[in-house]
C-alpha positions as a LaTeX table, in Angstrom:
\begin{tabular}{lrrr}
\hline
Residue & $x$ (\AA) & $y$ (\AA) & $z$ (\AA) \\
\hline
Unk1 & $-11.43$ & $-105.20$ & $-9.33$ \\
Unk2 & $-10.95$ & $-101.51$ & $-8.70$ \\
Unk3 & $-7.71$ & $-99.67$ & $-9.15$ \\
Unk4 & $-5.24$ & $-99.91$ & $-6.33$ \\
Unk5 & $-4.46$ & $-96.75$ & $-4.42$ \\
Unk6 & $-0.91$ & $-95.42$ & $-4.74$ \\
Unk7 & $-0.14$ & $-96.43$ & $-1.15$ \\
Unk8 & $-1.36$ & $-100.00$ & $-1.50$ \\
Unk9 & 2.01 & $-101.45$ & $-2.45$ \\
Unk10 & 4.37 & $-98.76$ & $-1.19$ \\
Unk11 & 5.27 & $-97.93$ & 2.42 \\
Unk12 & 3.78 & $-94.71$ & 3.71 \\
Unk13 & 5.29 & $-92.44$ & 6.32 \\
Unk14 & 2.89 & $-93.89$ & 8.91 \\
Unk15 & 3.94 & $-97.48$ & 8.17 \\
Unk16 & 7.62 & $-96.56$ & 8.30 \\
Unk17 & 7.05 & $-94.85$ & 11.65 \\
Unk18 & 5.25 & $-97.98$ & 12.95 \\
Unk19 & 8.16 & $-100.18$ & 11.89 \\
Unk20 & 10.70 & $-97.93$ & 13.62 \\
Unk21 & 8.59 & $-97.68$ & 16.78 \\
Unk22 & 8.00 & $-101.43$ & 17.01 \\
Unk23 & 11.67 & $-102.20$ & 16.43 \\
Unk24 & 12.61 & $-99.72$ & 19.16 \\
Unk25 & 10.11 & $-101.21$ & 21.63 \\
Unk26 & 11.31 & $-104.76$ & 20.91 \\
Unk27 & 14.92 & $-103.68$ & 21.36 \\
Unk28 & 14.28 & $-101.81$ & 24.62 \\
Unk29 & 12.11 & $-104.47$ & 26.27 \\
Unk30 & 14.62 & $-107.23$ & 25.49 \\
Unk31 & 17.85 & $-105.25$ & 25.99 \\
Unk32 & 20.60 & $-107.16$ & 27.82 \\
Unk33 & 18.36 & $-110.23$ & 28.11 \\
Unk34 & 19.37 & $-111.95$ & 24.87 \\
Unk35 & 22.21 & $-114.13$ & 26.12 \\
Unk36 & 21.46 & $-117.34$ & 28.04 \\
Unk37 & 24.08 & $-119.54$ & 29.74 \\
Unk38 & 23.31 & $-122.68$ & 27.77 \\
Unk39 & 25.77 & $-125.04$ & 26.13 \\
Unk40 & 24.46 & $-124.41$ & 22.61 \\
Unk41 & 25.02 & $-120.65$ & 22.69 \\
Unk42 & 28.39 & $-121.05$ & 24.40 \\
Unk43 & 29.46 & $-123.49$ & 21.70 \\
Unk44 & 28.72 & $-121.01$ & 18.92 \\
Unk45 & 30.58 & $-118.21$ & 20.72 \\
Unk46 & 33.60 & $-120.43$ & 21.45 \\
Unk47 & 34.12 & $-122.29$ & 18.18 \\
Unk48 & 34.71 & $-119.33$ & 15.78 \\
Unk49 & 37.50 & $-117.97$ & 17.96 \\
Unk50 & 39.15 & $-121.39$ & 18.10 \\
Unk51 & 38.92 & $-121.67$ & 14.31 \\
Unk52 & 40.57 & $-118.26$ & 13.99 \\
Unk53 & 43.40 & $-119.56$ & 16.19 \\
Unk54 & 44.00 & $-122.52$ & 13.89 \\
Unk55 & 41.67 & $-125.24$ & 15.16 \\
Unk56 & 39.90 & $-127.33$ & 12.54 \\
Unk57 & 36.23 & $-128.17$ & 12.77 \\
Unk58 & 35.36 & $-131.87$ & 13.19 \\
Unk59 & 39.01 & $-132.76$ & 13.84 \\
Unk60 & 39.78 & $-130.59$ & 16.88 \\
Unk61 & 36.23 & $-129.55$ & 17.75 \\
Unk62 & 33.07 & $-131.62$ & 17.72 \\
Unk63 & 30.26 & $-129.91$ & 15.80 \\
Unk64 & 27.05 & $-131.62$ & 14.72 \\
Unk65 & 26.04 & $-129.24$ & 11.93 \\
Unk66 & 27.46 & $-128.46$ & 8.47 \\
Unk67 & 30.42 & $-126.04$ & 8.60 \\
Unk68 & 29.22 & $-122.77$ & 7.04 \\
Unk69 & 28.04 & $-120.92$ & 10.18 \\
Unk70 & 31.16 & $-121.31$ & 12.37 \\
Unk71 & 33.56 & $-120.49$ & 9.54 \\
Unk72 & 31.46 & $-117.48$ & 8.51 \\
Unk73 & 31.39 & $-116.27$ & 12.12 \\
Unk74 & 35.15 & $-116.80$ & 12.38 \\
Unk75 & 35.63 & $-114.67$ & 9.25 \\
Unk76 & 33.35 & $-111.87$ & 10.51 \\
Unk77 & 34.65 & $-111.79$ & 14.08 \\
Unk78 & 38.20 & $-111.95$ & 12.77 \\
Unk79 & 37.47 & $-108.58$ & 11.16 \\
Unk80 & 35.34 & $-106.90$ & 13.85 \\
Unk81 & 36.64 & $-108.66$ & 16.96 \\
Unk82 & 35.71 & $-111.63$ & 19.16 \\
Unk83 & 33.44 & $-109.91$ & 21.67 \\
Unk84 & 29.85 & $-109.98$ & 22.85 \\
Unk85 & 29.35 & $-106.58$ & 21.21 \\
Unk86 & 30.45 & $-108.08$ & 17.88 \\
Unk87 & 27.91 & $-110.88$ & 18.23 \\
Unk88 & 25.19 & $-108.36$ & 19.12 \\
Unk89 & 25.99 & $-106.53$ & 15.88 \\
Unk90 & 25.88 & $-109.81$ & 13.92 \\
Unk91 & 22.56 & $-110.72$ & 15.53 \\
Unk92 & 20.96 & $-107.37$ & 14.80 \\
Unk93 & 22.23 & $-107.53$ & 11.20 \\
Unk94 & 20.71 & $-110.95$ & 10.57 \\
Unk95 & 17.46 & $-109.86$ & 12.29 \\
Unk96 & 17.23 & $-106.83$ & 10.01 \\
Unk97 & 17.96 & $-109.01$ & 6.96 \\
Unk98 & 15.18 & $-111.47$ & 7.86 \\
Unk99 & 12.69 & $-108.65$ & 8.47 \\
Unk100 & 13.62 & $-106.89$ & 5.21 \\
Unk101 & 13.46 & $-110.14$ & 3.21 \\
Unk102 & 10.00 & $-110.97$ & 4.56 \\
Unk103 & 8.75 & $-107.48$ & 3.75 \\
Unk104 & 10.22 & $-107.61$ & 0.23 \\
Unk105 & 8.70 & $-111.05$ & $-0.35$ \\
Unk106 & 5.24 & $-110.10$ & 0.92 \\
Unk107 & 4.85 & $-106.63$ & $-0.53$ \\
Unk108 & 4.18 & $-108.04$ & $-4.02$ \\
Unk109 & 1.24 & $-110.36$ & $-3.16$ \\
Unk110 & 0.02 & $-108.23$ & $-0.23$ \\
Unk111 & $-0.62$ & $-104.54$ & 0.46 \\
Unk112 & 2.14 & $-102.65$ & 2.22 \\
Unk113 & 0.25 & $-102.72$ & 5.52 \\
Unk114 & 0.01 & $-106.53$ & 5.53 \\
Unk115 & 3.69 & $-106.82$ & 4.61 \\
Unk116 & 4.51 & $-104.50$ & 7.50 \\
Unk117 & 2.63 & $-106.80$ & 9.89 \\
Unk118 & 5.13 & $-109.58$ & 9.13 \\
Unk119 & 7.91 & $-107.31$ & 10.37 \\
Unk120 & 5.94 & $-106.41$ & 13.50 \\
Unk121 & 5.31 & $-110.10$ & 14.26 \\
Unk122 & 8.96 & $-110.97$ & 13.68 \\
Unk123 & 10.14 & $-108.25$ & 16.07 \\
Unk124 & 8.40 & $-109.91$ & 19.00 \\
Unk125 & 9.10 & $-113.52$ & 17.99 \\
Unk126 & 11.16 & $-115.03$ & 20.79 \\
Unk127 & 12.27 & $-111.62$ & 22.04 \\
Unk128 & 11.90 & $-112.59$ & 25.68 \\
Unk129 & 12.40 & $-116.36$ & 25.69 \\
Unk130 & 15.67 & $-118.16$ & 26.26 \\
Unk131 & 17.64 & $-119.24$ & 23.24 \\
Unk132 & 14.92 & $-118.22$ & 20.80 \\
Unk133 & 16.09 & $-114.81$ & 19.66 \\
Unk134 & 18.19 & $-113.81$ & 16.68 \\
Unk135 & 20.81 & $-111.84$ & 18.63 \\
Unk136 & 22.13 & $-114.70$ & 20.78 \\
Unk137 & 20.37 & $-117.78$ & 19.39 \\
Unk138 & 20.80 & $-121.34$ & 20.56 \\
Unk139 & 22.38 & $-122.00$ & 17.16 \\
Unk140 & 23.78 & $-119.54$ & 14.64 \\
Unk141 & 23.51 & $-122.34$ & 12.11 \\
Unk142 & 19.73 & $-122.12$ & 12.57 \\
Unk143 & 19.44 & $-118.33$ & 12.33 \\
Unk144 & 21.97 & $-117.82$ & 9.52 \\
Unk145 & 20.28 & $-120.63$ & 7.60 \\
Unk146 & 16.85 & $-119.09$ & 8.17 \\
Unk147 & 18.17 & $-115.72$ & 7.02 \\
Unk148 & 19.37 & $-117.32$ & 3.79 \\
Unk149 & 16.01 & $-119.06$ & 3.30 \\
Unk150 & 14.23 & $-115.71$ & 3.70 \\
Unk151 & 16.57 & $-114.17$ & 1.13 \\
Unk152 & 15.76 & $-117.08$ & $-1.20$ \\
Unk153 & 12.02 & $-116.49$ & $-0.69$ \\
Unk154 & 12.28 & $-112.80$ & $-1.51$ \\
Unk155 & 14.44 & $-113.55$ & $-4.55$ \\
Unk156 & 12.07 & $-116.19$ & $-5.93$ \\
Unk157 & 9.06 & $-113.88$ & $-5.50$ \\
Unk158 & 10.82 & $-111.18$ & $-7.52$ \\
Unk159 & 12.18 & $-113.52$ & $-10.18$ \\
Unk160 & 15.83 & $-113.44$ & $-9.09$ \\
Unk161 & 16.35 & $-117.18$ & $-9.37$ \\
Unk162 & 20.16 & $-117.06$ & $-9.43$ \\
Unk163 & 20.28 & $-115.25$ & $-6.08$ \\
Unk164 & 17.61 & $-117.57$ & $-4.68$ \\
Unk165 & 19.46 & $-120.74$ & $-5.68$ \\
Unk166 & 22.73 & $-119.39$ & $-4.28$ \\
Unk167 & 20.97 & $-118.65$ & $-0.98$ \\
Unk168 & 19.45 & $-122.15$ & $-0.90$ \\
Unk169 & 22.83 & $-123.78$ & $-1.48$ \\
Unk170 & 24.39 & $-121.73$ & 1.31 \\
Unk171 & 21.48 & $-122.47$ & 3.67 \\
Unk172 & 22.02 & $-126.17$ & 3.01 \\
Unk173 & 25.45 & $-125.87$ & 4.62 \\
Unk174 & 24.03 & $-124.41$ & 7.85 \\
Unk175 & 21.82 & $-127.31$ & 8.99 \\
Unk176 & 20.79 & $-130.63$ & 7.49 \\
Unk177 & 17.13 & $-129.72$ & 7.90 \\
Unk178 & 17.68 & $-126.72$ & 5.65 \\
Unk179 & 19.42 & $-128.88$ & 3.06 \\
Unk180 & 16.35 & $-131.12$ & 2.92 \\
Unk181 & 14.03 & $-128.10$ & 2.80 \\
Unk182 & 16.05 & $-126.48$ & 0.01 \\
Unk183 & 15.94 & $-129.67$ & $-2.06$ \\
Unk184 & 12.16 & $-129.96$ & $-1.61$ \\
Unk185 & 11.69 & $-126.28$ & $-2.53$ \\
Unk186 & 13.71 & $-126.66$ & $-5.74$ \\
Unk187 & 11.84 & $-129.84$ & $-6.74$ \\
Unk188 & 8.43 & $-128.25$ & $-6.13$ \\
Unk189 & 9.35 & $-125.08$ & $-8.02$ \\
Unk190 & 10.66 & $-127.15$ & $-10.92$ \\
Unk191 & 7.44 & $-129.18$ & $-11.08$ \\
Unk192 & 5.42 & $-125.95$ & $-10.88$ \\
Unk193 & 7.60 & $-124.51$ & $-13.66$ \\
Unk194 & 8.65 & $-121.56$ & $-11.54$ \\
Unk195 & 12.30 & $-122.33$ & $-12.28$ \\
Unk196 & 13.79 & $-123.69$ & $-15.49$ \\
Unk197 & 15.60 & $-126.98$ & $-15.91$ \\
Unk198 & 18.89 & $-125.15$ & $-16.33$ \\
Unk199 & 18.37 & $-123.55$ & $-12.92$ \\
Unk200 & 17.67 & $-126.97$ & $-11.42$ \\
Unk201 & 20.90 & $-128.17$ & $-13.03$ \\
Unk202 & 22.73 & $-125.18$ & $-11.57$ \\
Unk203 & 21.44 & $-126.02$ & $-8.09$ \\
Unk204 & 22.44 & $-129.69$ & $-8.41$ \\
Unk205 & 25.84 & $-128.74$ & $-9.79$ \\
Unk206 & 26.46 & $-126.26$ & $-6.98$ \\
Unk207 & 25.51 & $-128.82$ & $-4.34$ \\
Unk208 & 27.77 & $-131.47$ & $-5.86$ \\
Unk209 & 30.64 & $-128.99$ & $-6.12$ \\
Unk210 & 30.29 & $-127.80$ & $-2.52$ \\
Unk211 & 30.03 & $-131.38$ & $-1.22$ \\
Unk212 & 33.26 & $-132.19$ & $-3.06$ \\
Unk213 & 34.98 & $-129.10$ & $-1.63$ \\
Unk214 & 33.89 & $-129.84$ & 1.94 \\
Unk215 & 34.83 & $-133.53$ & 1.63 \\
Unk216 & 38.30 & $-132.57$ & 0.38 \\
Unk217 & 38.92 & $-129.94$ & 3.07 \\
Unk218 & 37.76 & $-132.18$ & 5.91 \\
Unk219 & 39.24 & $-135.37$ & 4.46 \\
Unk220 & 41.32 & $-135.94$ & 7.61 \\
Unk221 & 38.26 & $-135.85$ & 9.90 \\
Unk222 & 35.14 & $-137.91$ & 10.55 \\
Unk223 & 32.96 & $-134.96$ & 9.55 \\
Unk224 & 30.28 & $-137.12$ & 7.91 \\
Unk225 & 29.78 & $-140.07$ & 10.26 \\
Unk226 & 30.83 & $-138.77$ & 13.67 \\
Unk227 & 29.75 & $-135.13$ & 13.43 \\
Unk228 & 27.21 & $-133.96$ & 10.85 \\
Unk229 & 25.29 & $-137.25$ & 10.86 \\
Unk230 & 26.12 & $-138.20$ & 14.44 \\
Unk231 & 22.57 & $-137.64$ & 15.70 \\
Unk232 & 21.13 & $-139.77$ & 12.89 \\
Unk233 & 23.79 & $-142.46$ & 12.78 \\
Unk234 & 24.42 & $-142.64$ & 16.54 \\
Unk235 & 28.17 & $-142.10$ & 16.27 \\
Unk236 & 30.27 & $-143.28$ & 19.20 \\
Unk237 & 31.76 & $-139.84$ & 19.65 \\
Unk238 & 28.28 & $-138.32$ & 19.93 \\
Unk239 & 27.13 & $-140.93$ & 22.45 \\
Unk240 & 30.20 & $-140.33$ & 24.61 \\
Unk241 & 29.85 & $-136.55$ & 24.41 \\
Unk242 & 26.17 & $-136.41$ & 25.34 \\
Unk243 & 26.61 & $-139.01$ & 28.09 \\
Unk244 & 29.23 & $-136.78$ & 29.70 \\
Unk245 & 27.29 & $-133.55$ & 29.22 \\
Unk246 & 24.04 & $-135.01$ & 30.58 \\
Unk247 & 25.76 & $-136.69$ & 33.52 \\
Unk248 & 24.64 & $-140.19$ & 32.52 \\
Unk249 & 28.21 & $-141.46$ & 32.29 \\
Unk250 & 29.13 & $-139.99$ & 35.67 \\
Unk251 & 26.02 & $-141.56$ & 37.23 \\
Unk252 & 26.84 & $-144.98$ & 35.80 \\
Unk253 & 30.49 & $-144.56$ & 36.80 \\
Unk254 & 29.59 & $-143.81$ & 40.43 \\
Unk255 & 26.88 & $-146.48$ & 40.56 \\
Unk256 & 29.44 & $-149.08$ & 39.55 \\
Unk257 & 31.49 & $-148.14$ & 42.62 \\
Unk258 & 34.56 & $-147.23$ & 40.58 \\
Unk259 & 37.03 & $-144.58$ & 41.64 \\
Unk260 & 38.69 & $-141.87$ & 39.66 \\
Unk261 & 37.23 & $-139.48$ & 37.12 \\
Unk262 & 35.26 & $-140.30$ & 34.01 \\
Unk263 & 36.71 & $-139.38$ & 30.67 \\
Unk264 & 36.47 & $-135.72$ & 29.73 \\
Unk265 & 34.35 & $-134.78$ & 26.71 \\
Unk266 & 36.19 & $-134.29$ & 23.46 \\
\hline
\end{tabular}
């Protein structure tokens, strides 16, 4: 194989200009079209403010994901304000983090140009479709978790296993799917000898410790059976909630010829 040119692995002025131009185009063509009036997005905008006012997740508010995202958003918006502008800033920050992590991860195995393409592709991913963008997503648990997974990827590629494992543990507390993915990633990397047994032990210890902390904090709630695992375990609270939201309960109520109003969702 011949020697690599100096620009093969490093960004050139042209590539940097392309990145800036593409980001600007993606921002302009999607400006003010990020937010969609859907229940999922509204939930994630509403819950952090309620937490900041003293409400407790799973006890006062139904939430079907692990608790990291809403509490993190409550912490951030408590500092910068509960406004749409604050959420735009959060969305742009996580978008930039994902793009940077992908570029950092890919610039080692690929030339700088190919790594730049990942950023270009990411800029237009879901930029114009409802609920599928990083600025006002259908679920901040999904986008924050994906951001952490991208950080883990970049860290593993560059041999920063401690950072990677920390990111995987945090991602696990955003969505259950990410918890499963993180566990599979750690097992595969251990088998492939990309991480040492002590790092596997650190991951397992961190997961056990965080589970214990969450279980203790939410000990007065049904966070496990009626919230986080509601979709899998068919919790009664989940069935009642989705029946009301979808209108099924109201339809059955009216079909039965009863009078009055059906129960409000909790």
